[in-house]
Coordinates of C-alpha atoms in Angstrom, one line a residue:
X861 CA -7.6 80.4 -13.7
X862 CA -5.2 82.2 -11.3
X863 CA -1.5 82.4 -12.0
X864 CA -1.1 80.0 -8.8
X865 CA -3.3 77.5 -10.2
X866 CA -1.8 77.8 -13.5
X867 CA 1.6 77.0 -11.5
X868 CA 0.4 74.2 -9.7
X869 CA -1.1 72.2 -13.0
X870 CA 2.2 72.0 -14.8
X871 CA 4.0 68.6 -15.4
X872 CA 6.8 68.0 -14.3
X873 CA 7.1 65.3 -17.0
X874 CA 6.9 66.2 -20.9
X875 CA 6.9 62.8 -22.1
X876 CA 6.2 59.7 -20.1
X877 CA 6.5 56.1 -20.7
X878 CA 3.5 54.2 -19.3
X879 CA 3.3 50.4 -18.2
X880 CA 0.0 48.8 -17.7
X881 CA -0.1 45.1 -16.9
X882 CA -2.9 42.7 -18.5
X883 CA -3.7 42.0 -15.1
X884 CA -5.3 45.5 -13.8
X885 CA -7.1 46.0 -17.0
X886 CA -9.1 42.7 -16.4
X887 CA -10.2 44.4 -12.6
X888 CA -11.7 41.8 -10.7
X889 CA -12.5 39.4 -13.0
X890 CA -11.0 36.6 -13.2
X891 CA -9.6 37.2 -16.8
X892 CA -10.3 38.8 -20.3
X893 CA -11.1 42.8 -19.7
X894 CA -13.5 44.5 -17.6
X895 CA -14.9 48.0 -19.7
X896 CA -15.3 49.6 -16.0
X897 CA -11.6 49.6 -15.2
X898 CA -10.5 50.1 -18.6
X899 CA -13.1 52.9 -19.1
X900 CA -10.8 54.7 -15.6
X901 CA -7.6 54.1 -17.2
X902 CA -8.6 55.8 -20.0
X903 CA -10.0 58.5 -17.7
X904 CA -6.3 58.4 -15.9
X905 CA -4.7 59.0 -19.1
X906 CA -7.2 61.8 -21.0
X907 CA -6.2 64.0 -17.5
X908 CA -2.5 64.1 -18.3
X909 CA -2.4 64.0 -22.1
X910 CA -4.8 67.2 -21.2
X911 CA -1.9 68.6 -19.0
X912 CA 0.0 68.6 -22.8
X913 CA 2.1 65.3 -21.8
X914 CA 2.9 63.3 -24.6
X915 CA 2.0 59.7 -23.5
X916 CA 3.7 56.2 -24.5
X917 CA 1.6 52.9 -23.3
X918 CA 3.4 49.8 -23.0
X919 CA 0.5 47.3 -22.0
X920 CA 1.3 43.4 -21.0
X921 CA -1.2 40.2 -21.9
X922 CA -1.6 38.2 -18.7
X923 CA -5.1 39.0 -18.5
X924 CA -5.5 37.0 -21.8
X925 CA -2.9 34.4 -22.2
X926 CA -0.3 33.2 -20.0
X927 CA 2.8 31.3 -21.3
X928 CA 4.3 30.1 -18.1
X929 CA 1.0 28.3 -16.9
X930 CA 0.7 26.6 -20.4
X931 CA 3.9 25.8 -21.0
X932 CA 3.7 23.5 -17.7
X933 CA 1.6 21.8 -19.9
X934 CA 4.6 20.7 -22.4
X935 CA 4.4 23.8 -24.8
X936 CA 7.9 25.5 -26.3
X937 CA 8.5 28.8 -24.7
X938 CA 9.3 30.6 -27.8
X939 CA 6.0 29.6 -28.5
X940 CA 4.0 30.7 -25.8
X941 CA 5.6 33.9 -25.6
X942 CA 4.6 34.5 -29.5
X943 CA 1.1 33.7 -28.3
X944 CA 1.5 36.2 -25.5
X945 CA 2.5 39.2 -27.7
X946 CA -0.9 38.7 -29.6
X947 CA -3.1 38.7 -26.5
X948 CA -0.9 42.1 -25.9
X949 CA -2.3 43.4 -29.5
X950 CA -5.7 42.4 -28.5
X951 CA -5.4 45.1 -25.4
X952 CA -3.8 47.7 -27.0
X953 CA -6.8 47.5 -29.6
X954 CA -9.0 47.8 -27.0
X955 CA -7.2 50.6 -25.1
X956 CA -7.3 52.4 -28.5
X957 CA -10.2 51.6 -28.9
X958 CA -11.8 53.1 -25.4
X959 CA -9.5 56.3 -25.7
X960 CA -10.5 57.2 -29.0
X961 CA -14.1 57.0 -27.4
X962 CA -13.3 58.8 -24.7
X963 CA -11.4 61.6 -27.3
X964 CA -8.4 60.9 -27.0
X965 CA -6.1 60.3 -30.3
X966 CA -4.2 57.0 -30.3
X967 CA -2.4 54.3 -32.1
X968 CA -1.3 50.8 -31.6
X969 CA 2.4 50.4 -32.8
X970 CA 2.8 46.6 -33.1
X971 CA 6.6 44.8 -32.9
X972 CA 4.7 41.7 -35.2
X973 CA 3.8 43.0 -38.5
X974 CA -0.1 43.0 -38.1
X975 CA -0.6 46.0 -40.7
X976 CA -4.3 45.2 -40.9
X977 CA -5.2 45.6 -36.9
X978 CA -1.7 47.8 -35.7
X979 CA 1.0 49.9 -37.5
X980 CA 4.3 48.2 -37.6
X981 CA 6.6 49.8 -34.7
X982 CA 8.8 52.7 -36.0
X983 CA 10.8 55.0 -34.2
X984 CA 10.4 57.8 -36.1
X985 CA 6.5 57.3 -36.6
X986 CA 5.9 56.6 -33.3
X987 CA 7.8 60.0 -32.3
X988 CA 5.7 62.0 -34.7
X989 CA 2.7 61.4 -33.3
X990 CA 3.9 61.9 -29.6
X991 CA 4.9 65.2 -31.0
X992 CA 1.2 65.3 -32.2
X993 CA -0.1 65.0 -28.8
X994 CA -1.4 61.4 -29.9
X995 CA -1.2 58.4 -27.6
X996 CA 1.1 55.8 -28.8
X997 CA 0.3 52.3 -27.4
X998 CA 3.1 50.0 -28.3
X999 CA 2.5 46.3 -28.2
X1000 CA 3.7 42.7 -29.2
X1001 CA 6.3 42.9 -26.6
X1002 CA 9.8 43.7 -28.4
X1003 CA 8.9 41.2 -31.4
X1004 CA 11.2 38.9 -29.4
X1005 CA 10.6 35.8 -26.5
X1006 CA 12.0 35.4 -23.5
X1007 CA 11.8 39.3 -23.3
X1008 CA 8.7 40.9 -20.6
X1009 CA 6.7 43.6 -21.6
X1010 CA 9.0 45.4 -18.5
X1011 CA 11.9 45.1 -20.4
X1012 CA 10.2 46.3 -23.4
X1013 CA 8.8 49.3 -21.5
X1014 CA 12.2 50.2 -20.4
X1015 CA 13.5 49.8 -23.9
X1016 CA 10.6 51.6 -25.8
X1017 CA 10.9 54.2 -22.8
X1018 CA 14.3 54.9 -23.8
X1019 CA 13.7 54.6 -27.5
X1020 CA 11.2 57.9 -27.6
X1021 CA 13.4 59.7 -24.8
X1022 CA 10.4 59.4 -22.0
X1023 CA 11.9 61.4 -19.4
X1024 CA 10.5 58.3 -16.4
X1025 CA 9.1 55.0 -17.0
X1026 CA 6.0 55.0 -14.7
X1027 CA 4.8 51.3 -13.4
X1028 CA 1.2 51.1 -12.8
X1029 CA 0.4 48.0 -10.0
X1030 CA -2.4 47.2 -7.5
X1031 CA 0.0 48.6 -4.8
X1032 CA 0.5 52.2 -3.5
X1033 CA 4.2 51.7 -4.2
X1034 CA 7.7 49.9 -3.4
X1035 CA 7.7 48.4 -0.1
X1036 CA 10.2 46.6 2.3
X1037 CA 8.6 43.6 2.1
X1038 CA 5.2 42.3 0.6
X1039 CA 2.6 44.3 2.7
X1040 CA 0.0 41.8 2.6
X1041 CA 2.6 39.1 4.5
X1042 CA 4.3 41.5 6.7
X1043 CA 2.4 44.2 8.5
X1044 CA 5.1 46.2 9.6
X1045 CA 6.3 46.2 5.9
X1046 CA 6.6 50.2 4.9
X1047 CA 7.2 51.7 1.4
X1048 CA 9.4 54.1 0.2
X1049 CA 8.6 57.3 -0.8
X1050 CA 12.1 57.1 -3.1
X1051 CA 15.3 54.6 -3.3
X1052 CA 18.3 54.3 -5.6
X1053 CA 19.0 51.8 -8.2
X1054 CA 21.9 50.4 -6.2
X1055 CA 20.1 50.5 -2.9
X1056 CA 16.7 49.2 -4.3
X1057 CA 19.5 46.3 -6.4
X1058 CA 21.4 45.7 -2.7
X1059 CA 17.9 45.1 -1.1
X1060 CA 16.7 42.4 -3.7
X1061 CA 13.8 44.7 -4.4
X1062 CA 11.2 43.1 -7.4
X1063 CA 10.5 46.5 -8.9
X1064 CA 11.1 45.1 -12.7
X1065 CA 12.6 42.4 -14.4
X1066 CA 16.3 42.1 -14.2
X1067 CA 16.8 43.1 -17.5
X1068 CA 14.6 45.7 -17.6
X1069 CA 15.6 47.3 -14.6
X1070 CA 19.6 47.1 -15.6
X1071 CA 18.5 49.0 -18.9
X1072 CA 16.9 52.0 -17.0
X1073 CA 20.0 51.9 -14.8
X1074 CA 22.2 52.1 -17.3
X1075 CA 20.4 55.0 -19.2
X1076 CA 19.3 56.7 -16.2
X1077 CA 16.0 56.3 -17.0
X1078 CA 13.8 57.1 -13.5
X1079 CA 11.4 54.5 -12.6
X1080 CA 8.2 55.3 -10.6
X1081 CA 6.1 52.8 -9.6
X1082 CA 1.9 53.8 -8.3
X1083 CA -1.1 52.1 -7.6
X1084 CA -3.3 52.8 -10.9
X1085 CA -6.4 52.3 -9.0
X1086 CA -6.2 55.1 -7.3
X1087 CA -8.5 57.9 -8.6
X1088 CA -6.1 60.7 -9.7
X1089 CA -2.7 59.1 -9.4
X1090 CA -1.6 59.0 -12.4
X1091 CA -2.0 62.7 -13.0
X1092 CA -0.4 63.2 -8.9
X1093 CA 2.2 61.6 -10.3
X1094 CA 2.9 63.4 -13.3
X1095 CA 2.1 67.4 -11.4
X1096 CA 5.6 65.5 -9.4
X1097 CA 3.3 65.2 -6.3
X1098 CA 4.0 62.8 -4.0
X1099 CA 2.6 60.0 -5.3
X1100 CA 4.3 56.2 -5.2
X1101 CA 7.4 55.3 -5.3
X1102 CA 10.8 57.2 -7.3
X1103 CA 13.8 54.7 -8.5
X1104 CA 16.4 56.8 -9.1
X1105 CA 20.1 57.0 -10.0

């Protein structure tokens, strides 16, 4: 390899914080998880851990269980949101399961003390093997309800010092207004915090999206079924959309 190629394959990004809903790892279906898609995540993820990036997965549970739908149904919230954070532990067992296939060192980190499936969540393990080049999948949420796996992927993200929070969605970015209503909606190629904050912009939760703020923690939001993003994203290509302070 050339010392211009060499150039042009270095990340911009040593350690990353990665957010994958329930939803895209279930693909088309109309729930559980499809081995196809999760089989190109992993794919997604082998190219940059490759690049020497150390790699944090914060990975949600809507493909399995979804509290809001059944609590309409007369169940507590608390409740369903406990139920949640263990469809988020049967995911990140699968998406450890798929990398280690695919050669790729990983481990589930769990906020719910599950020691025979998942490791309990510790800082200072979890940094060790990032520093290990091993794929740390973190799930159960933050252990707590009422809190999204956004918020916990801004707090875990700021936890291990991930230099951005990257959002992977079924969109190509942040636009100015959903694109499949409005036609002449565009996205941005960047925004601020304030400005994105001004414009009433859904890029996370509220609470989420305050604790990058307030850290100045970048957020960059991609479509994750785009072949190659995810390493576009981390080479600092221009790939998505940048939240920034």
């Amino acid at each position: 390899m050339d010392q211009t190629a060499e150039t042009a394959a270095k990340p911009a990004y040593k350690r990353i914080l990665l957010k994958l809903s329930g939803e895209a790892l279930m693909g088309e279906d109309s729930f559980g998880i499809n081995r196809t898609v999760l089989a190109r995540m992993v794919e997604e993820i082998k190219s940059v851990v490759e690049l020497g990036v150390q790699v944090g997965i914060v990975v949600g549970g809507g493909n399995i269980f979804r509290g809001v739908a059944l609590g309409a149904t007369g169940m507590d919230r608390a409740t369903g949101d406990y139920m949640g954070m263990l469809a988020t532990v049967m995911n990140a067992m699968a998406l450890q399961d798929a990398c280690r296939n695919n050669g790729v060192e990983a481990r589930v980190q769990s906020a719910l003390n599950i020691e025979q499936v998942a490791e309990p969540y510790i800082r200072g393990k979890a940094l060790r093997h990032l520093r290990l080049g091993r794929v740390v999948i973190f799930a159960a949420g933050t252990g707590n309800p009422f809190m999204t796996t956004d918020t916990t992927a801004a707090l875990r993200g700021a936890e291990i010092g991930a230099e951005i929070v990257i959002k992977a969605t079924k969109v190509d970015g942040i636009y100015t207004a959903d694109p499949k209503k409005d036609p002449t909606a565009t996205m941005f190629d960047e925004i601020t915090f304030d400005d994105a904050l001004r414009s009433n912009l859904k890029v996370m939760d509220a609470t989420a999206f305050a604790l990058c703020r307030e850290q100045g923690l970048p957020i960059k939001v991609f479509n994750i079924n785009k072949k190659g993003a995810l390493r576009r994203v981390i080479l600092g290509e221009q790939e998505g959309t940048l939240v920034h302070s």
